Amino acid sequence: MAYNTNVYFIIFLPIVIILYSIVPKRYRYISLLVSSIVFFALISKWLILWAFLAIIIAYIAARLIEYKRETTSKYSTIKCIMLLGICAIIAILVGLKYTNFALEIIGSITNSEISFKSIAVPIGISFYTLQAVGYVLDVYWERIKAEHNILKLSLFILFFPTLMEGPICRYSDVMDQLFEGEAVSANSLRQGAIRIGWGLFKRMIIADRLNAVVNYFYMTEPTHQGIIVIICAILTTIQLYAEFAGTIDIVIGSALIFNIKLPENFRQPFMAKSAAEFWRRWHITLGVWLKNYVFYPVTTSKLVKKWNKFAKKKVGKHFTKVVTSAIALFPVWLINGLWHGPKITYIAYGMYYFVILVLEIAFEPAGKAFWKMVHLKEDGFVVNAVRLLRTWIIIVLGEMLFRAESISQFIKLCGNIFTTHFEGGLLNGALIDMGLSREDLVIALIGIIIVFIGDVILEKKPDFIEKIPSLALPLRWAIYYFVIIMIVVFGAYGEAYRSVELIYANF
């Protein structure tokens, strides 16, 4: 039961809304918890027990940390409880998700066949694991108080809109809204429906329509050459964005119905002018989590502080900054890659951005000096255009690596770009042979242009979607009807199309 299915929209979500509305306000959070458990169980069945175990560990660890702190126990004791708690939670994730991967690596190194059984993994385990770990650490760092009601903690970790693809929430972000029990209103329904409609537009007009050609491109031998590789790499990036951002719109809209405002996960990422800025706009909540719970602890560690003190005197501030950044960024991007899944290409994807970001920091002074030498303003049109183009190239190559079935396939495809003349790839019917008709391509391009225009508007007016109900009546309803007609008439559904699976649901 994915977020973009009829079962979700026609059966599950309406039932949840009715149930939520009929119970007394003080128990509405329980109705959301019951609904979330049902949602989880319908997809993963008994595997929900692993989620319950993670919740129990997080609950006990946080309560013990609070209790020991109140009884003035030693700092080492409190720290030990925290470490045991988060290690136990992470052990569930590692055991279920990475055991087979580790055994495969060991087998390849030792040239032996290690037999192992396939391990079933609960939906969204990487998402709720990060939320549980973040909760325990926030209690340990005294950012929040330990939750004494295990049902409330369970709702935070299992809340059905965030379960499969995020966004990754911190307890302080949503605790008041989750448990307030504010009634569903005409305004909350309207706001939720608008956001859901925008998400469906991205998925059904763009992501689902591009699904066939993207799948074909990576599931066959890398024989495509020249411009067709570039086109398919760009389509891969657009499809991933439309699927992931579209799904996030749907889940944020679903939560808005219950007056729960989840953190944004995307902020016009293709308007970034550097890889670092791209990751401040793309999968924002994952980046924020890694910054808060990995990057900052590393940069404030004793090892890094000693290095900074020593290096500033010996090798200069800039080199010190580069090395410090590399030390802090390496675990961030290693975890980022591993978090996406037990696959070499995901780890390579993390290391790809690690190298890019360190290089950006290292060459920042040289870049500024170059623009000054050629008499171009750093915030001028030409410089911004060059940075934008450079960032797009980095993004497209990165997403091709992310989507590739293997490192060798990615390298082969990169090489194939330069093995033929840049002509004829699109016009000779290559995309049609890969499953994308001219009509589908035209509709997808129209959808891409509309989403791009929407992103431009949102860049200037971040609250534009929220303000749609307050627009003039003709304009407001023109927007409503346009989106509805586009989805109904041009949406990719039916026997001729296969809806894109929730890519991040497996993470």
Short mmCIF file of C-alpha atoms in Angstrom, two decimals:
data_model
loop_
_atom_site.label_atom_id
_atom_site.label_comp_id
_atom_site.label_asym_id
_atom_site.label_seq_id
_atom_site.Cartn_x
_atom_site.Cartn_y
_atom_site.Cartn_z
CA MET A 1 0.00 0.00 0.00
CA ALA A 2 2.19 2.82 -1.30
CA TYR A 3 1.28 6.49 -0.88
CA ASN A 4 0.38 6.85 -4.56
CA THR A 5 -2.09 3.94 -4.75
CA ASN A 6 -5.87 3.92 -4.87
CA VAL A 7 -5.94 1.82 -1.70
CA TYR A 8 -4.18 4.61 0.18
CA PHE A 9 -6.30 7.48 -1.15
CA ILE A 10 -9.70 5.82 -1.44
CA ILE A 11 -9.68 3.47 1.54
CA PHE A 12 -6.88 3.95 4.08
CA LEU A 13 -6.59 7.75 4.35
CA PRO A 14 -10.37 8.43 4.48
CA ILE A 15 -10.79 5.79 7.20
CA VAL A 16 -7.96 7.36 9.22
CA ILE A 17 -9.55 10.81 8.85
CA ILE A 18 -12.95 9.51 10.01
CA LEU A 19 -11.45 7.59 12.93
CA TYR A 20 -9.37 10.59 13.97
CA SER A 21 -12.41 12.88 13.82
CA ILE A 22 -14.80 10.76 15.86
CA VAL A 23 -12.57 10.00 18.84
CA PRO A 24 -12.18 12.53 21.68
CA LYS A 25 -9.39 15.06 21.23
CA ARG A 26 -7.20 13.63 24.00
CA TYR A 27 -7.16 10.22 22.28
CA ARG A 28 -6.64 11.34 18.69
CA TYR A 29 -2.92 10.67 18.82
CA ILE A 30 -3.81 7.07 19.72
CA SER A 31 -5.99 6.81 16.61
CA LEU A 32 -3.00 7.96 14.55
CA LEU A 33 -0.81 5.39 16.28
CA VAL A 34 -3.29 2.57 15.60
CA SER A 35 -3.54 3.69 11.97
CA SER A 36 0.26 3.76 11.68
CA ILE A 37 0.58 0.27 13.13
CA VAL A 38 -2.06 -1.02 10.68
CA PHE A 39 -0.27 0.72 7.80
CA PHE A 40 3.06 -0.84 8.82
CA ALA A 41 1.56 -4.30 9.41
CA LEU A 42 -0.28 -4.36 6.07
CA ILE A 43 3.04 -3.94 4.28
CA SER A 44 5.59 -5.68 6.51
CA LYS A 45 3.33 -7.94 8.61
CA TRP A 46 5.21 -9.49 11.55
CA LEU A 47 8.36 -7.49 10.76
CA ILE A 48 6.75 -4.65 12.70
CA LEU A 49 8.07 -6.44 15.79
CA TRP A 50 11.55 -5.16 14.93
CA ALA A 51 10.21 -1.62 14.99
CA PHE A 52 8.57 -2.26 18.35
CA LEU A 53 11.92 -3.52 19.68
CA ALA A 54 13.66 -0.34 18.51
CA ILE A 55 10.97 1.75 20.22
CA ILE A 56 11.32 -0.15 23.50
CA ILE A 57 15.11 0.25 23.46
CA ALA A 58 14.86 3.99 22.72
CA TYR A 59 12.23 4.44 25.45
CA ILE A 60 14.20 2.57 28.12
CA ALA A 61 17.51 4.21 27.20
CA ALA A 62 16.04 7.72 27.35
CA ARG A 63 14.24 7.10 30.65
CA LEU A 64 17.39 5.62 32.20
CA ILE A 65 19.48 8.56 31.02
CA GLU A 66 16.98 10.96 32.59
CA TYR A 67 16.76 8.94 35.80
CA LYS A 68 20.53 8.65 36.22
CA ARG A 69 20.97 12.35 35.56
CA GLU A 70 18.36 13.23 38.21
CA THR A 71 20.06 10.95 40.73
CA THR A 72 23.39 12.67 39.98
CA SER A 73 25.01 9.53 38.64
CA LYS A 74 28.45 9.70 37.07
CA TYR A 75 28.72 11.13 33.58
CA SER A 76 30.42 7.92 32.44
CA THR A 77 27.40 5.89 33.52
CA ILE A 78 24.99 8.11 31.60
CA LYS A 79 27.23 8.00 28.54
CA CYS A 80 27.43 4.22 28.74
CA ILE A 81 23.61 3.96 28.78
CA MET A 82 23.40 6.23 25.74
CA LEU A 83 25.98 4.24 23.82
CA LEU A 84 24.36 0.92 24.67
CA GLY A 85 20.97 2.26 23.60
CA ILE A 86 21.98 3.64 20.22
CA CYS A 87 24.25 0.65 19.50
CA ALA A 88 21.35 -1.73 20.19
CA ILE A 89 19.04 0.24 17.88
CA ILE A 90 21.66 0.41 15.13
CA ALA A 91 22.45 -3.30 15.60
CA ILE A 92 18.91 -4.16 14.51
CA LEU A 93 19.35 -2.15 11.33
CA VAL A 94 22.80 -3.56 10.60
CA GLY A 95 21.78 -7.14 11.39
CA LEU A 96 18.71 -7.10 9.17
CA LYS A 97 19.95 -4.96 6.32
CA TYR A 98 23.69 -5.50 6.02
CA THR A 99 24.43 -9.08 7.14
CA ASN A 100 24.15 -10.56 3.66
CA PHE A 101 26.18 -7.71 2.19
CA ALA A 102 28.98 -8.24 4.72
CA LEU A 103 29.02 -11.99 4.10
CA GLU A 104 29.23 -11.42 0.35
CA ILE A 105 32.25 -9.14 0.82
CA ILE A 106 33.94 -11.64 3.13
CA GLY A 107 33.27 -14.40 0.62
CA SER A 108 34.73 -12.40 -2.26
CA ILE A 109 37.86 -11.57 -0.24
CA THR A 110 38.44 -15.15 0.93
CA ASN A 111 37.37 -16.70 -2.40
CA SER A 112 34.89 -18.89 -0.56
CA GLU A 113 31.20 -19.49 -0.85
CA ILE A 114 29.39 -18.47 2.30
CA SER A 115 25.83 -19.71 2.41
CA PHE A 116 23.25 -17.42 3.92
CA LYS A 117 19.54 -16.98 3.92
CA SER A 118 17.66 -14.00 2.61
CA ILE A 119 16.67 -11.69 5.46
CA ALA A 120 13.35 -9.86 5.33
CA VAL A 121 13.68 -6.17 6.16
CA PRO A 122 10.82 -3.96 7.48
CA ILE A 123 9.74 -0.99 5.39
CA GLY A 124 11.48 2.29 6.14
CA ILE A 125 13.82 0.74 8.71
CA SER A 126 16.57 3.26 7.93
CA PHE A 127 14.17 6.16 8.46
CA TYR A 128 12.72 5.13 11.82
CA THR A 129 16.14 3.98 13.05
CA LEU A 130 17.59 7.46 12.54
CA GLN A 131 14.62 9.01 14.32
CA ALA A 132 15.04 6.63 17.28
CA VAL A 133 18.80 7.25 17.50
CA GLY A 134 18.32 11.01 17.21
CA TYR A 135 15.72 10.93 20.00
CA VAL A 136 18.07 9.12 22.41
CA LEU A 137 20.94 11.49 21.60
CA ASP A 138 18.73 14.56 22.07
CA VAL A 139 17.73 13.30 25.52
CA TYR A 140 21.39 12.60 26.31
CA TRP A 141 22.42 16.10 25.22
CA GLU A 142 19.48 17.56 27.22
CA ARG A 143 17.89 19.11 24.15
CA ILE A 144 14.58 17.49 25.09
CA LYS A 145 13.13 15.64 28.04
CA ALA A 146 12.54 11.91 27.87
CA GLU A 147 9.00 10.99 26.81
CA HIS A 148 7.26 9.07 29.61
CA ASN A 149 4.35 7.94 27.45
CA ILE A 150 5.58 5.07 25.27
CA LEU A 151 2.53 5.41 23.03
CA LYS A 152 3.54 8.96 22.12
CA LEU A 153 7.10 7.88 21.40
CA SER A 154 5.73 5.04 19.27
CA LEU A 155 3.65 7.46 17.22
CA PHE A 156 6.69 9.66 16.64
CA ILE A 157 8.72 6.74 15.29
CA LEU A 158 5.92 4.97 13.38
CA PHE A 159 3.83 7.91 12.08
CA PHE A 160 2.55 6.50 8.79
CA PRO A 161 3.25 9.50 6.49
CA THR A 162 6.96 9.50 7.42
CA LEU A 163 7.41 5.74 7.60
CA MET A 164 8.41 4.84 4.04
CA GLU A 165 10.28 7.82 2.58
CA GLY A 166 10.63 10.36 5.36
CA PRO A 167 11.05 13.19 6.04
CA ILE A 168 13.31 12.28 8.95
CA CYS A 169 11.97 14.21 11.94
CA ARG A 170 13.44 15.24 15.24
CA TYR A 171 11.19 14.76 18.24
CA SER A 172 11.22 18.48 19.02
CA ASP A 173 10.03 19.25 15.47
CA VAL A 174 6.70 17.45 15.74
CA MET A 175 5.93 16.43 19.32
CA ASP A 176 3.44 19.22 20.04
CA GLN A 177 1.58 18.82 16.73
CA LEU A 178 1.46 15.02 16.85
CA PHE A 179 -0.21 14.91 20.25
CA GLU A 180 -2.31 18.09 20.12
CA GLY A 181 -5.24 16.36 18.45
CA GLU A 182 -6.35 19.47 16.58
CA ALA A 183 -9.54 18.75 14.63
CA VAL A 184 -9.56 18.17 10.89
CA SER A 185 -11.01 21.30 9.31
CA ALA A 186 -12.02 22.49 5.87
CA ASN A 187 -8.79 24.50 5.73
CA SER A 188 -6.55 21.58 6.76
CA LEU A 189 -8.26 19.32 4.22
CA ARG A 190 -7.80 21.95 1.53
CA GLN A 191 -4.13 22.55 2.36
CA GLY A 192 -3.46 18.82 2.47
CA ALA A 193 -5.27 18.17 -0.80
CA ILE A 194 -3.33 20.94 -2.61
CA ARG A 195 0.01 19.52 -1.51
CA ILE A 196 -1.06 15.96 -2.37
CA GLY A 197 -2.21 17.10 -5.82
CA TRP A 198 1.16 18.73 -6.50
CA GLY A 199 2.91 15.52 -5.45
CA LEU A 200 0.70 13.37 -7.69
CA PHE A 201 1.43 15.73 -10.59
CA LYS A 202 5.18 15.16 -10.19
CA ARG A 203 4.79 11.41 -9.90
CA MET A 204 2.12 10.66 -12.51
CA ILE A 205 3.05 13.19 -15.18
CA ILE A 206 6.83 12.86 -14.91
CA ALA A 207 8.19 10.02 -12.75
CA ASP A 208 5.79 7.26 -13.83
CA ARG A 209 6.03 8.30 -17.47
CA LEU A 210 9.85 8.18 -17.47
CA ASN A 211 9.92 4.90 -15.57
CA ALA A 212 10.12 2.59 -18.61
CA VAL A 213 13.04 4.29 -20.32
CA VAL A 214 15.07 4.69 -17.11
CA ASN A 215 14.56 1.04 -16.13
CA TYR A 216 15.47 -0.14 -19.62
CA PHE A 217 18.60 2.01 -19.65
CA TYR A 218 20.05 0.42 -16.49
CA MET A 219 18.67 -3.11 -16.81
CA THR A 220 20.35 -3.79 -20.15
CA GLU A 221 23.97 -3.95 -21.22
CA PRO A 222 25.60 -0.47 -21.33
CA THR A 223 25.77 -0.29 -25.10
CA HIS A 224 24.13 3.11 -25.56
CA GLN A 225 26.48 5.82 -26.73
CA GLY A 226 26.85 9.55 -27.12
CA ILE A 227 23.95 11.88 -26.62
CA ILE A 228 21.54 9.10 -25.63
CA VAL A 229 23.64 8.40 -22.49
CA ILE A 230 23.52 12.08 -21.55
CA ILE A 231 19.76 12.24 -22.16
CA CYS A 232 19.09 9.10 -20.10
CA ALA A 233 21.32 10.35 -17.28
CA ILE A 234 19.36 13.61 -17.19
CA LEU A 235 16.06 11.70 -17.30
CA THR A 236 17.30 9.54 -14.41
CA THR A 237 17.93 12.64 -12.29
CA ILE A 238 14.57 14.16 -13.18
CA GLN A 239 12.70 10.91 -12.52
CA LEU A 240 14.33 10.39 -9.12
CA TYR A 241 13.52 13.97 -8.13
CA ALA A 242 9.91 13.73 -9.36
CA GLU A 243 9.39 10.42 -7.56
CA PHE A 244 11.02 11.35 -4.26
CA ALA A 245 9.90 14.99 -4.07
CA GLY A 246 6.43 14.04 -5.32
CA THR A 247 6.07 11.38 -2.64
CA ILE A 248 7.27 13.83 0.02
CA ASP A 249 4.60 16.28 -1.16
CA ILE A 250 1.99 13.54 -0.74
CA VAL A 251 3.10 12.62 2.79
CA ILE A 252 3.43 16.26 3.88
CA GLY A 253 -0.06 16.84 2.48
CA SER A 254 -1.38 13.78 4.32
CA ALA A 255 0.03 15.09 7.60
CA LEU A 256 -1.35 18.60 6.96
CA ILE A 257 -4.86 17.15 6.94
CA PHE A 258 -4.33 16.42 10.65
CA ASN A 259 -2.73 19.86 11.19
CA ILE A 260 0.73 18.32 11.49
CA LYS A 261 3.43 20.23 9.62
CA LEU A 262 6.35 17.99 8.75
CA PRO A 263 9.76 19.49 7.91
CA GLU A 264 10.43 20.15 4.23
CA ASN A 265 12.72 17.69 2.48
CA PHE A 266 13.38 19.60 -0.77
CA ARG A 267 13.98 23.25 -1.56
CA GLN A 268 14.46 23.72 -5.31
CA PRO A 269 17.68 21.62 -5.42
CA PHE A 270 18.47 22.31 -9.09
CA MET A 271 18.94 25.99 -8.34
CA ALA A 272 22.02 25.17 -6.27
CA LYS A 273 25.32 26.64 -7.42
CA SER A 274 27.54 24.12 -5.66
CA ALA A 275 27.41 20.52 -4.50
CA ALA A 276 27.33 21.69 -0.89
CA GLU A 277 24.34 23.93 -1.58
CA PHE A 278 22.65 21.10 -3.50
CA TRP A 279 22.74 18.93 -0.39
CA ARG A 280 21.30 21.76 1.67
CA ARG A 281 18.34 21.65 -0.72
CA TRP A 282 18.06 17.91 -1.49
CA HIS A 283 16.91 15.35 1.10
CA ILE A 284 17.22 18.15 3.63
CA THR A 285 16.21 16.17 6.71
CA LEU A 286 18.84 13.48 6.09
CA GLY A 287 21.49 16.20 5.71
CA VAL A 288 20.31 17.93 8.88
CA TRP A 289 20.37 14.63 10.78
CA LEU A 290 23.92 13.84 9.65
CA LYS A 291 25.03 17.40 10.45
CA ASN A 292 23.56 17.32 13.97
CA TYR A 293 24.50 13.78 14.97
CA VAL A 294 27.70 13.07 13.00
CA PHE A 295 29.35 16.21 11.57
CA TYR A 296 29.11 18.46 14.64
CA PRO A 297 30.21 15.77 17.14
CA VAL A 298 33.26 15.01 14.97
CA THR A 299 34.23 18.67 14.51
CA THR A 300 33.99 19.28 18.27
CA SER A 301 35.86 16.09 19.21
CA LYS A 302 39.18 16.26 21.06
CA LEU A 303 41.05 14.82 18.07
CA VAL A 304 39.89 17.57 15.71
CA LYS A 305 40.46 20.30 18.30
CA LYS A 306 44.05 19.11 18.81
CA TRP A 307 44.61 19.04 15.06
CA ASN A 308 43.25 22.57 14.64
CA LYS A 309 45.47 23.91 17.42
CA PHE A 310 48.56 22.23 15.98
CA ALA A 311 47.94 22.79 12.27
CA LYS A 312 47.03 26.49 12.33
CA LYS A 313 50.52 27.26 13.55
CA LYS A 314 52.31 24.83 11.23
CA VAL A 315 50.45 24.71 7.88
CA GLY A 316 48.09 27.67 7.81
CA LYS A 317 44.38 28.24 8.25
CA HIS A 318 43.19 27.12 4.80
CA PHE A 319 44.98 23.75 4.80
CA THR A 320 43.80 23.22 8.37
CA LYS A 321 40.23 23.93 7.28
CA VAL A 322 40.48 21.49 4.35
CA VAL A 323 41.82 18.65 6.52
CA THR A 324 39.32 19.35 9.32
CA SER A 325 36.47 19.33 6.80
CA ALA A 326 37.73 16.07 5.30
CA ILE A 327 37.92 14.42 8.73
CA ALA A 328 34.36 15.49 9.57
CA LEU A 329 32.87 14.87 6.13
CA PHE A 330 34.26 11.36 5.62
CA PRO A 331 32.04 9.62 8.22
CA VAL A 332 29.09 11.76 7.11
CA TRP A 333 29.32 10.59 3.50
CA LEU A 334 30.29 7.03 4.35
CA ILE A 335 27.17 6.78 6.50
CA ASN A 336 25.14 8.54 3.81
CA GLY A 337 26.19 5.94 1.25
CA LEU A 338 25.67 2.96 3.57
CA TRP A 339 22.35 4.35 4.79
CA HIS A 340 20.95 4.14 1.27
CA GLY A 341 21.53 0.41 1.21
CA PRO A 342 23.92 -2.55 1.12
CA LYS A 343 25.25 -1.86 -2.36
CA ILE A 344 28.69 -0.84 -3.60
CA THR A 345 27.27 1.87 -5.85
CA TYR A 346 25.61 3.56 -2.86
CA ILE A 347 28.90 3.62 -0.96
CA ALA A 348 30.62 4.98 -4.08
CA TYR A 349 27.86 7.60 -4.32
CA GLY A 350 28.67 8.77 -0.81
CA MET A 351 32.41 8.85 -1.52
CA TYR A 352 31.74 10.71 -4.79
CA TYR A 353 30.15 13.60 -2.92
CA PHE A 354 32.79 13.42 -0.19
CA VAL A 355 35.52 14.03 -2.77
CA ILE A 356 33.51 16.74 -4.56
CA LEU A 357 32.80 18.66 -1.34
CA VAL A 358 36.40 18.49 -0.12
CA LEU A 359 37.59 19.72 -3.53
CA GLU A 360 35.10 22.60 -3.39
CA ILE A 361 36.51 23.68 -0.03
CA ALA A 362 40.11 23.22 -1.17
CA PHE A 363 39.75 25.25 -4.38
CA GLU A 364 37.44 27.95 -3.03
CA PRO A 365 40.22 30.58 -2.68
CA ALA A 366 41.59 29.72 -6.14
CA GLY A 367 38.12 30.13 -7.62
CA LYS A 368 37.67 33.53 -6.06
CA ALA A 369 41.09 34.61 -7.28
CA PHE A 370 40.31 33.44 -10.81
CA TRP A 371 37.03 35.37 -11.06
CA LYS A 372 38.79 38.44 -9.72
CA MET A 373 41.59 38.03 -12.25
CA VAL A 374 39.16 37.90 -15.21
CA HIS A 375 37.19 40.84 -13.73
CA LEU A 376 33.92 39.01 -13.15
CA LYS A 377 31.74 39.56 -10.10
CA GLU A 378 31.23 36.47 -7.96
CA ASP A 379 27.51 37.14 -7.76
CA GLY A 380 27.25 38.13 -11.41
CA PHE A 381 25.28 36.40 -14.14
CA VAL A 382 28.24 34.71 -15.87
CA VAL A 383 29.78 33.30 -12.70
CA ASN A 384 26.40 32.08 -11.43
CA ALA A 385 25.67 30.46 -14.81
CA VAL A 386 29.01 28.63 -14.81
CA ARG A 387 28.49 27.44 -11.23
CA LEU A 388 24.96 26.32 -12.03
CA LEU A 389 26.09 24.33 -15.07
CA ARG A 390 28.97 22.78 -13.15
CA THR A 391 26.61 21.75 -10.35
CA TRP A 392 24.14 20.22 -12.80
CA ILE A 393 26.93 18.08 -14.27
CA ILE A 394 27.95 16.93 -10.79
CA ILE A 395 24.33 16.12 -9.91
CA VAL A 396 23.57 14.20 -13.10
CA LEU A 397 26.75 12.11 -12.88
CA GLY A 398 26.03 11.45 -9.21
CA GLU A 399 22.48 10.26 -9.86
CA MET A 400 23.68 8.03 -12.70
CA LEU A 401 26.11 6.43 -10.23
CA PHE A 402 23.31 6.15 -7.66
CA ARG A 403 21.03 4.38 -10.15
CA ALA A 404 23.67 2.19 -11.84
CA GLU A 405 23.57 -1.53 -11.16
CA SER A 406 27.35 -1.67 -10.66
CA ILE A 407 30.48 0.47 -10.67
CA SER A 408 31.57 -1.14 -13.93
CA GLN A 409 28.26 -0.20 -15.59
CA PHE A 410 28.65 3.40 -14.45
CA ILE A 411 32.23 3.62 -15.73
CA LYS A 412 31.23 2.04 -19.04
CA LEU A 413 28.34 4.50 -19.48
CA CYS A 414 30.61 7.46 -18.70
CA GLY A 415 33.07 6.23 -21.30
CA ASN A 416 30.31 5.66 -23.85
CA ILE A 417 29.46 9.36 -23.80
CA PHE A 418 32.62 10.02 -25.80
CA THR A 419 32.55 7.03 -28.15
CA THR A 420 30.30 8.44 -30.86
CA HIS A 421 29.31 11.73 -32.46
CA PHE A 422 26.61 13.71 -30.64
CA GLU A 423 23.95 13.22 -33.29
CA GLY A 424 20.90 11.15 -34.07
CA GLY A 425 20.48 9.59 -30.63
CA LEU A 426 17.07 11.08 -29.99
CA LEU A 427 15.73 11.39 -33.54
CA ASN A 428 16.47 7.84 -34.66
CA GLY A 429 13.95 6.38 -32.24
CA ALA A 430 16.30 5.21 -29.49
CA LEU A 431 14.01 6.46 -26.72
CA ILE A 432 10.99 4.88 -28.43
CA ASP A 433 12.83 1.55 -28.51
CA MET A 434 13.47 2.00 -24.78
CA GLY A 435 9.76 2.46 -24.05
CA LEU A 436 9.23 6.23 -24.25
CA SER A 437 6.97 7.32 -27.11
CA ARG A 438 7.11 10.79 -28.63
CA GLU A 439 3.74 11.59 -27.05
CA ASP A 440 4.97 10.51 -23.62
CA LEU A 441 8.15 12.52 -24.07
CA VAL A 442 6.17 15.66 -24.96
CA ILE A 443 3.84 15.27 -21.96
CA ALA A 444 6.79 14.61 -19.64
CA LEU A 445 8.60 17.69 -20.97
CA ILE A 446 5.51 19.82 -20.38
CA GLY A 447 5.32 18.47 -16.84
CA ILE A 448 9.02 19.17 -16.28
CA ILE A 449 8.61 22.76 -17.48
CA ILE A 450 5.62 23.27 -15.16
CA VAL A 451 7.52 21.85 -12.18
CA PHE A 452 10.49 24.07 -13.05
CA ILE A 453 8.23 27.13 -13.17
CA GLY A 454 6.73 26.05 -9.85
CA ASP A 455 10.21 25.78 -8.34
CA VAL A 456 11.12 29.24 -9.60
CA ILE A 457 8.00 30.63 -7.93
CA LEU A 458 8.69 28.72 -4.70
CA GLU A 459 12.29 29.98 -4.69
CA LYS A 460 10.98 33.55 -4.58
CA LYS A 461 7.84 32.82 -2.53
CA PRO A 462 8.42 29.72 -0.32
CA ASP A 463 4.87 29.88 1.06
CA PHE A 464 3.19 30.08 -2.36
CA ILE A 465 1.46 26.69 -2.09
CA GLU A 466 0.08 27.60 1.33
CA LYS A 467 -1.20 30.91 -0.10
CA ILE A 468 -3.06 29.35 -3.05
CA PRO A 469 -6.42 29.25 -1.19
CA SER A 470 -6.15 33.02 -0.64
CA LEU A 471 -5.57 33.84 -4.32
CA ALA A 472 -8.28 35.47 -6.40
CA LEU A 473 -11.12 33.03 -7.10
CA PRO A 474 -10.55 32.66 -10.89
CA LEU A 475 -6.79 32.12 -10.49
CA ARG A 476 -7.23 29.75 -7.57
CA TRP A 477 -9.69 27.51 -9.38
CA ALA A 478 -7.70 27.71 -12.60
CA ILE A 479 -4.76 26.18 -10.73
CA TYR A 480 -6.98 23.51 -9.14
CA TYR A 481 -8.61 22.48 -12.41
CA PHE A 482 -5.36 22.53 -14.35
CA VAL A 483 -3.61 20.14 -11.94
CA ILE A 484 -6.67 17.85 -11.71
CA ILE A 485 -7.17 17.71 -15.49
CA MET A 486 -3.47 17.09 -16.12
CA ILE A 487 -3.46 14.18 -13.64
CA VAL A 488 -6.73 12.66 -14.89
CA VAL A 489 -6.11 13.12 -18.62
CA PHE A 490 -2.33 12.88 -18.90
CA GLY A 491 -1.34 10.95 -15.79
CA ALA A 492 0.61 7.76 -16.44
CA TYR A 493 -1.70 5.02 -15.24
CA GLY A 494 -3.41 1.98 -16.67
CA GLU A 495 -2.07 -1.16 -18.32
CA ALA A 496 0.37 0.75 -20.53
CA TYR A 497 2.31 2.10 -17.54
CA ARG A 498 3.96 0.74 -14.47
CA SER A 499 3.98 3.11 -11.53
CA VAL A 500 7.40 3.84 -10.07
CA GLU A 501 7.94 1.98 -6.82
CA LEU A 502 8.77 4.13 -3.81
CA ILE A 503 12.54 4.13 -4.28
CA TYR A 504 13.36 5.17 -0.71
CA ALA A 505 10.85 2.80 0.88
CA ASN A 506 13.53 0.09 0.76
CA PHE A 507 15.95 2.31 2.65
#
